[in-house]
Coordinates of C-alpha atoms in Angstrom, one line a residue:
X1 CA 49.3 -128.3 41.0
X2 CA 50.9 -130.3 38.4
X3 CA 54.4 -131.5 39.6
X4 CA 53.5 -131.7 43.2
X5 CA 51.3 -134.7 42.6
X6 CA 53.0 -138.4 42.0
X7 CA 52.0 -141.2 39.1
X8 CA 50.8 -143.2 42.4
X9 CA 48.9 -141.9 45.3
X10 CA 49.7 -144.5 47.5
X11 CA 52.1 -143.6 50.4
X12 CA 54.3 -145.5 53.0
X13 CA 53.6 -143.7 56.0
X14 CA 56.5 -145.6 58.4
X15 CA 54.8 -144.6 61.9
X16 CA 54.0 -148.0 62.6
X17 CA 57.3 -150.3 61.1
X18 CA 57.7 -153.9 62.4
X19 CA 59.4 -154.1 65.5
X20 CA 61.8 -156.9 67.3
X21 CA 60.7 -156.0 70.4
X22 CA 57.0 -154.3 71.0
X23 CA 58.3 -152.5 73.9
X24 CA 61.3 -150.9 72.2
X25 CA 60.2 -148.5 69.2
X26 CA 63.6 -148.1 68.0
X27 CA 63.9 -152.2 67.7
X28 CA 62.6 -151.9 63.4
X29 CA 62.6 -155.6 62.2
X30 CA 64.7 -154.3 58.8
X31 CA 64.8 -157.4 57.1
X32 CA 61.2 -157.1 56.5
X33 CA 61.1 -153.9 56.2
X34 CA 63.6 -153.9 53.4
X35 CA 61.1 -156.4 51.7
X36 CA 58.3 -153.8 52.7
X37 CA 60.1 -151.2 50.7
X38 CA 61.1 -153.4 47.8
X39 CA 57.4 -154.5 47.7
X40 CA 56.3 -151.3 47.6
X41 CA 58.5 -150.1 45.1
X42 CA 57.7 -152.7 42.8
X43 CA 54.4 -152.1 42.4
X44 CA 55.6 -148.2 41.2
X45 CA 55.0 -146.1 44.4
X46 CA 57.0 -143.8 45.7
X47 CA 55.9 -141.8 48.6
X48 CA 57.8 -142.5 52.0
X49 CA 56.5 -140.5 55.1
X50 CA 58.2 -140.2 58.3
X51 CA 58.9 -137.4 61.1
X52 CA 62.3 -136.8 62.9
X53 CA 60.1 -138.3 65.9
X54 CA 58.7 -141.5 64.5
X55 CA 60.4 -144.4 66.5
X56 CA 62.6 -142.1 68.0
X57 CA 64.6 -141.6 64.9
X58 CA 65.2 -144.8 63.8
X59 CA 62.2 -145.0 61.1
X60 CA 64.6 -142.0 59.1
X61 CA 67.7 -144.1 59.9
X62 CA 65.6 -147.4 58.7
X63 CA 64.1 -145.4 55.5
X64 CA 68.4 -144.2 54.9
X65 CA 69.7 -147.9 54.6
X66 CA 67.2 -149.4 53.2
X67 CA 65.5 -147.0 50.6
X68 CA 68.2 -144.5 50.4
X69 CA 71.0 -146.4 49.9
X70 CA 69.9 -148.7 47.8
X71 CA 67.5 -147.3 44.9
X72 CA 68.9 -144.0 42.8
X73 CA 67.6 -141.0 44.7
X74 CA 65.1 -139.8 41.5
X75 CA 63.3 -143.1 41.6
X76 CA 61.3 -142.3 45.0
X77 CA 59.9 -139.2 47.3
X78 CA 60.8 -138.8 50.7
X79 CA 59.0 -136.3 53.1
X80 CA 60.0 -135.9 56.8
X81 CA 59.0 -133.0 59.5
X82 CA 59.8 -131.0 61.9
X83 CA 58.1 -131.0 65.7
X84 CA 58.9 -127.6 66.6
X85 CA 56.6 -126.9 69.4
X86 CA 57.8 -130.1 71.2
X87 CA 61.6 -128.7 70.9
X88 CA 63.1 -126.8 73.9
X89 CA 64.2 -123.7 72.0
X90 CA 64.5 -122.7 68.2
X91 CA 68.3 -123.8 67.8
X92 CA 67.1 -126.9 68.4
X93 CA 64.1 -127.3 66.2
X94 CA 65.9 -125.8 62.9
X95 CA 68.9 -128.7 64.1
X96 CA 66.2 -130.8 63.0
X97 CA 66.3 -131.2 59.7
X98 CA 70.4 -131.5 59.8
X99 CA 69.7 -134.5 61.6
X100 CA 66.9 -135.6 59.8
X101 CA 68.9 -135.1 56.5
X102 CA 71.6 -137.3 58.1
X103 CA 69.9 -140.0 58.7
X104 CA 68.1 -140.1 55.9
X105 CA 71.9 -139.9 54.1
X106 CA 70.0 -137.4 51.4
X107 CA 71.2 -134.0 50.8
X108 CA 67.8 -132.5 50.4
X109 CA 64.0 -133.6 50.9
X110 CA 60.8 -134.0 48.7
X111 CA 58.6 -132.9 50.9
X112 CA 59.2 -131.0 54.8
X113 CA 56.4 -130.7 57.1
X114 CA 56.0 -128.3 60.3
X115 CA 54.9 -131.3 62.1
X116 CA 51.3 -130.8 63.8
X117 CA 50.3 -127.4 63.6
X118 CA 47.1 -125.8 65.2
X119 CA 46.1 -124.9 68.6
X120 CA 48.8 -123.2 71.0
X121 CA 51.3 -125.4 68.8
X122 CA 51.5 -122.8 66.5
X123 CA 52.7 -120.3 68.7
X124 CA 56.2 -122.2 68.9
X125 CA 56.4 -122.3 65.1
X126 CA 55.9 -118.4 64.8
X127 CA 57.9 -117.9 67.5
X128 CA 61.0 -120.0 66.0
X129 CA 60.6 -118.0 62.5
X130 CA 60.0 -121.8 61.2
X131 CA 58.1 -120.4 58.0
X132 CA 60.5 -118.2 57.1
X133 CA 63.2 -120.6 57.9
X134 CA 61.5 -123.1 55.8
X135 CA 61.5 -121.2 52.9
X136 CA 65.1 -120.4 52.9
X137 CA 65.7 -124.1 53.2
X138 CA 63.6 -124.6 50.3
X139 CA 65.7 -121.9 48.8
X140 CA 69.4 -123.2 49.4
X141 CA 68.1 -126.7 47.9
X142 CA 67.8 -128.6 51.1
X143 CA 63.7 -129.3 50.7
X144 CA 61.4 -129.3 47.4
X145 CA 58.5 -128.3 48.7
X146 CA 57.3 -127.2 52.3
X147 CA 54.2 -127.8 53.9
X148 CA 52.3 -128.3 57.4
X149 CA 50.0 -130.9 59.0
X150 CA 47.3 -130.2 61.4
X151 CA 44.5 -132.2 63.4
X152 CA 42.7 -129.0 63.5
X153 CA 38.9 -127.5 62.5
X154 CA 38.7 -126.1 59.0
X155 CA 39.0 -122.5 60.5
X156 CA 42.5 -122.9 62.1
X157 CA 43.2 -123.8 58.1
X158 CA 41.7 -121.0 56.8
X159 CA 43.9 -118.5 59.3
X160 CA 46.9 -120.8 58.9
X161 CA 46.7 -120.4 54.7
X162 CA 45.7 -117.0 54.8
X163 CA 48.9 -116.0 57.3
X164 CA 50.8 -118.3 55.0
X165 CA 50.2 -118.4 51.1
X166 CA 54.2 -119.7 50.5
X167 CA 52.7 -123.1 51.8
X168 CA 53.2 -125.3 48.9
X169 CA 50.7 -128.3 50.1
X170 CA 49.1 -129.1 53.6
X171 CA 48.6 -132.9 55.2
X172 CA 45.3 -133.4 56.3
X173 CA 43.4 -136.1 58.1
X174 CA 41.3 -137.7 56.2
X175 CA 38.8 -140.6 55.9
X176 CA 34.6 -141.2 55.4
X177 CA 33.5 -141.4 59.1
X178 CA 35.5 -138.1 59.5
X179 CA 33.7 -136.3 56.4
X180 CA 30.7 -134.7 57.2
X181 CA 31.9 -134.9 61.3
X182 CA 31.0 -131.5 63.3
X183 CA 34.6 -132.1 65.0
X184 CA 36.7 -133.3 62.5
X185 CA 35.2 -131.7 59.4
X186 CA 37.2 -133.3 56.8
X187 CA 35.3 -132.1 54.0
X188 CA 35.7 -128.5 55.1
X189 CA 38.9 -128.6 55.1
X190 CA 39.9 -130.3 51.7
X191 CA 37.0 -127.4 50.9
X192 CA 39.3 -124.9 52.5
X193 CA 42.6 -126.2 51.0
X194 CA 40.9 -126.5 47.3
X195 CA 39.9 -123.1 47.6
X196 CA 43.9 -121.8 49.0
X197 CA 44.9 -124.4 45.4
X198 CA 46.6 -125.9 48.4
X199 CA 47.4 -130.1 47.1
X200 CA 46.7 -132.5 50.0
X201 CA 48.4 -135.4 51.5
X202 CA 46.1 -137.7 53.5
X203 CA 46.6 -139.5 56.5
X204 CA 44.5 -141.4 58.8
X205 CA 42.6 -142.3 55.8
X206 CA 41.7 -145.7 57.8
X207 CA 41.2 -143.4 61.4
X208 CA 44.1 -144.7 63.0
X209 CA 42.7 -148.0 61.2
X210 CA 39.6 -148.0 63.1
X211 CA 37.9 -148.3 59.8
X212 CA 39.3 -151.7 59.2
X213 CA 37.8 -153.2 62.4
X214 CA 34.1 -152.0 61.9
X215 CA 30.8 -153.2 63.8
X216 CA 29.4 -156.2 62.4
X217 CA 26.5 -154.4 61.0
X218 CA 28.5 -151.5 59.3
X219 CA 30.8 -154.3 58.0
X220 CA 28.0 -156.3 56.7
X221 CA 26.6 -153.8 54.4
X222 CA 30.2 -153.1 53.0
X223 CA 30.6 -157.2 52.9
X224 CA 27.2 -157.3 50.6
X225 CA 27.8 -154.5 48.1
X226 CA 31.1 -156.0 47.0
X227 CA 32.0 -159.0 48.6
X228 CA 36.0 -159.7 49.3
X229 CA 36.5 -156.4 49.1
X230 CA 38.5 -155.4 52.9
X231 CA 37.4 -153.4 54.9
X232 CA 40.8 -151.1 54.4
X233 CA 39.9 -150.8 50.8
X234 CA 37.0 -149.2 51.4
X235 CA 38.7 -146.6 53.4
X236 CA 41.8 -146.1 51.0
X237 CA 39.5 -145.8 47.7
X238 CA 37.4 -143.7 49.5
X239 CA 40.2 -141.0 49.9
X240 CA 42.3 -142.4 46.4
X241 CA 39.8 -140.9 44.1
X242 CA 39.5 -137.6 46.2
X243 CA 40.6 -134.5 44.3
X244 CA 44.3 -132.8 44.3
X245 CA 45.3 -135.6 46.6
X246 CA 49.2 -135.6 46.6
X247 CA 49.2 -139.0 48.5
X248 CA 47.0 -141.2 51.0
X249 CA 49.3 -142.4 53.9
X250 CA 49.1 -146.7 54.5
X251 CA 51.1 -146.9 57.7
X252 CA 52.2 -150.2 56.9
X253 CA 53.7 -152.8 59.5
X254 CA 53.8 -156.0 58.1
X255 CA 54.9 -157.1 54.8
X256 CA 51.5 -159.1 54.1
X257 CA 49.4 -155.5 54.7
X258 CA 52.3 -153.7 51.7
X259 CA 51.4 -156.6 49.6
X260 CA 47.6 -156.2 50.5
X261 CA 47.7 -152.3 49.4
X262 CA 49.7 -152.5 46.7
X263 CA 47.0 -154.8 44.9
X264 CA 44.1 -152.9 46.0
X265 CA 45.6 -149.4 44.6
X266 CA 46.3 -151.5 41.3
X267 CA 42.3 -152.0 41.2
X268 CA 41.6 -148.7 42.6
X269 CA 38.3 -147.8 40.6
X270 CA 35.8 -144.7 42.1
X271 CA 32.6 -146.1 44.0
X272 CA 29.6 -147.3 42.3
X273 CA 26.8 -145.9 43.1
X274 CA 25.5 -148.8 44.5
X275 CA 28.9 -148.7 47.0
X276 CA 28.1 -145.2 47.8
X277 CA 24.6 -145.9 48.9
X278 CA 25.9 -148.7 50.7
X279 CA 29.0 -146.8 52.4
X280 CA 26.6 -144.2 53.6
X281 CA 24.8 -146.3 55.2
X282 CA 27.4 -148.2 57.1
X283 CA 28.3 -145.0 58.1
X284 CA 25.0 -144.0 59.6
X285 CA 25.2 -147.3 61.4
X286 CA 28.2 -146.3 63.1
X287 CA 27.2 -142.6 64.0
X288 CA 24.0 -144.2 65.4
X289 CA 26.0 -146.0 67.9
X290 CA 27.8 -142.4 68.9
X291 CA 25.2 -141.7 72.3
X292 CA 26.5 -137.7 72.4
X293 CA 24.3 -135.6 70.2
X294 CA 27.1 -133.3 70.6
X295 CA 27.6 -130.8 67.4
X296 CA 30.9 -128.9 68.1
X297 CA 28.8 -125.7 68.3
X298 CA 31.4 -124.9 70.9
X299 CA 29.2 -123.1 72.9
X300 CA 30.0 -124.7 76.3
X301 CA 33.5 -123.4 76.3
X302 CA 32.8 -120.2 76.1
X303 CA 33.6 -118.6 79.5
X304 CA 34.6 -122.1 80.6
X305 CA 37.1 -121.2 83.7
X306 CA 38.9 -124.0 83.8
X307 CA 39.2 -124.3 79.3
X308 CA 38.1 -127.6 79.3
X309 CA 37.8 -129.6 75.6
X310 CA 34.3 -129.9 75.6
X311 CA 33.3 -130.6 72.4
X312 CA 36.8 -132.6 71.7
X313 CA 36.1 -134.8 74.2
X314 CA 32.9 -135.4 73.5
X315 CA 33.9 -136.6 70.4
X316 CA 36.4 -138.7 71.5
X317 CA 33.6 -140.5 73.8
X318 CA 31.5 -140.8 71.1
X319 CA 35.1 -142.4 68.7
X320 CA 34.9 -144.9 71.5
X321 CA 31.5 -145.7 71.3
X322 CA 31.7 -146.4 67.2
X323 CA 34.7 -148.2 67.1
X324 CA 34.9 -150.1 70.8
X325 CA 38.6 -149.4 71.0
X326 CA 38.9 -147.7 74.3
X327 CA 43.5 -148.1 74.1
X328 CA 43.5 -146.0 70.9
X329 CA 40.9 -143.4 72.1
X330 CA 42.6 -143.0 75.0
X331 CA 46.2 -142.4 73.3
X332 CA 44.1 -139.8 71.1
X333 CA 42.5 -137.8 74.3
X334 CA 46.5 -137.8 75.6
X335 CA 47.2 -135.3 73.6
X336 CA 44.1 -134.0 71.6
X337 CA 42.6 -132.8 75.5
X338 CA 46.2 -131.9 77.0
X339 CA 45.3 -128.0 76.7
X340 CA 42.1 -128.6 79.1
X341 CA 41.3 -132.2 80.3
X342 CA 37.9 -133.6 81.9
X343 CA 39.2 -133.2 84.8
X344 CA 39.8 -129.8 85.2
X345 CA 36.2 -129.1 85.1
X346 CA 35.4 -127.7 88.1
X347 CA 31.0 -128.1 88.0
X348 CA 29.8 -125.0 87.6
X349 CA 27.6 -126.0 85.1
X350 CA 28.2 -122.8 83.1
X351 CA 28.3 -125.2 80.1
X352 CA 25.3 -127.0 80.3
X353 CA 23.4 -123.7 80.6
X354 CA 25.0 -122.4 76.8
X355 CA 24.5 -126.2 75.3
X356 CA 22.0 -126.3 72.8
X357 CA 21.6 -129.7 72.8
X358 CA 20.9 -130.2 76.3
X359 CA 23.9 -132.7 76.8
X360 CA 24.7 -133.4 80.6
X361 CA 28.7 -132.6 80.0
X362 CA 29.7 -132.4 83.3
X363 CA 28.4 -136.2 84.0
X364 CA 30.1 -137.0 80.4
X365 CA 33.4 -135.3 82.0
X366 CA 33.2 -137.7 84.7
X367 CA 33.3 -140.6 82.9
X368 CA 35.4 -139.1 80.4
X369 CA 38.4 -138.2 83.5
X370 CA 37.6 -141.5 84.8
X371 CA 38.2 -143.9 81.3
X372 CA 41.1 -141.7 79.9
X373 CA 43.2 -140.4 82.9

């Protein structure tokens, strides 16, 4: 995996740059982002994410005058991808990473994504002939290495890897509450992507940074086995000293959080085994608070009629319950139930009959339709 994995595994993800105005995403604050970058480069890293999406363009435009143009092109990585499934046809889609290379003013990329792969999204990218297309981009010099991200179950990646061996890394999320999940299966799938020799990037390693706003009794553990240390440190190291990890995404919007990274990579160390003991148990703190003994058994959508998320949404209930942010769980069910949401469900109660568990879904649909929709 040699070359594919930077000196640093720190990464700038720039989803979330300062803005001038919080109701205009294309509004970057660029004077402090430029001292984000600068910070950031500084300290020796070198991995920049974006998307031809993110901020509606402007965080490639932002990453193109004030990375681009102003440190020699060897000195960082940049990786961008490609949203084909949200494109209206496949002109469009392969237009992407023109665009994408002009506002990034670079003549080639580190690192191209097919942006958010899985589901019926990956229908779009086989019918666009993106992996193919990919590789002869890859080919004529325009990208180094080509990849895919998913929020997807650890079998989607094992049919994705095994229809697609050319893959050169995949970008996974990753973090501790998601790692022994039923739903989100994180350790599966770096299980899955170990055994392809896939490299990884990580992002969410923070869950959408969830896991730097714990319950007080989770963060009290954490607080006692090392005092000082944040609560986002936990959650980076956590995924730092992971195996074949290419890079651990820090979407970054203030210049205080680069600063705050930065340091804590420089003093990255593995867990003791007094942290581990003590992680572990913050984390069964938090799943105790999930009230869904729900186990992604999938069983209730089997011969649902109307192809409701069960089991998604039932996690995403139970996110809400751990964390008590109901504005970013909602934003989540948005999209992760837009291919069957609670309120399709149409109470037959065929569900409840297959559920192992005994869960009353179609009560945990109501309230599911009523706090996200």
């Amino acid at each position: 995996m040699g070359s594919l994995i930077p000196a640093s595994k720190m990464g700038f993800g720039c989803m979330r740059l300062p803005l001038l105005d919080e109701n205009d995403q294309a509004s970057i604050d660029i004077e402090q982002f430029k001292q984000m970058v600068d910070a950031f480069m500084e300290a020796g890293n070198t991995y920049f994410d974006t998307a031809f999406v993110y901020h509606d363009g402007a965080s490639e435009t932002a990453l193109g005058e004030e990375l681009v143009a102003r440190y020699p092109r060897e000195s960082f990585t940049l990786a961008t991808k490609c949203l084909a499934w949200a494109m209206p046809d496949e002109a469009s889609a392969k237009r992407c990473l023109d665009v994408s290379l002009a506002r990034l003013g670079t003549d080639y990329v580190d690192y191209y994504l097919l942006h958010n792969v899985g589901g019926k999204r990956t229908a779009k990218f086989d019918e666009y002939g993106m992996w193919e297309w990919a590789q002869q981009q890859k080919a004529a010099g325009r990208i180094r290495y080509v990849g895919f991200s998913m929020h997807d179950d650890a079998a989607c990646l094992e049919r994705l890897l095994t229809a697609h061996p050319e893959m050169d890394f995949v970008q996974l999320q990753v973090n501790y509450l998601d790692w022994g999940d039923p739903h989100n299966e994180a350790a599966k799938l770096m299980e899955v992507a170990a055994r392809h020799g896939k490299p990884i990037v990580i992002m969410d390693p923070a869950r959408g940074g969830r896991l730097c706003n714990l319950p007080e009794q989770a963060a009290r553990i954490l607080e006692v086995a090392n005092p000082g240390a944040s609560q986002a440190q936990w959650a980076y190291r956590f995924c730092w000293n992971l195996p074949d990890v290419v890079s651990v995404l820090s979407g970054m919007s203030t210049i205080e959080q680069v600063r705050e990274n930065v340091a804590s990579y420089a003093a990255n160390i593995p867990f003791t085994p007094v942290e581990e003991a003590a992680l572990a148990e913050a984390v069964g703190i938090m799943r105790s608070l999930a009230g869904i003994p729900c186990t992604a058994c999938n069983y209730c959508m089997k011969g649902c009629p109307s192809n409701v998320q069960i089991s998604q949404i039932m996690e995403l209930l139970n996110l809400e319950a751990m964390t008590d942010d109901h504005a970013f769980v909602k934003g989540l069910y948005s999209w992760q139930a837009a291919e069957g949401k609670a309120s399709s469900c149409i109470r037959c109660g065929k569900c409840e009959t297959m559920c192992p568990q005994q869960i009353g879904i179609i009560d945990e649909l109501a309230r599911a339709a009523e706090l996200y929709e």
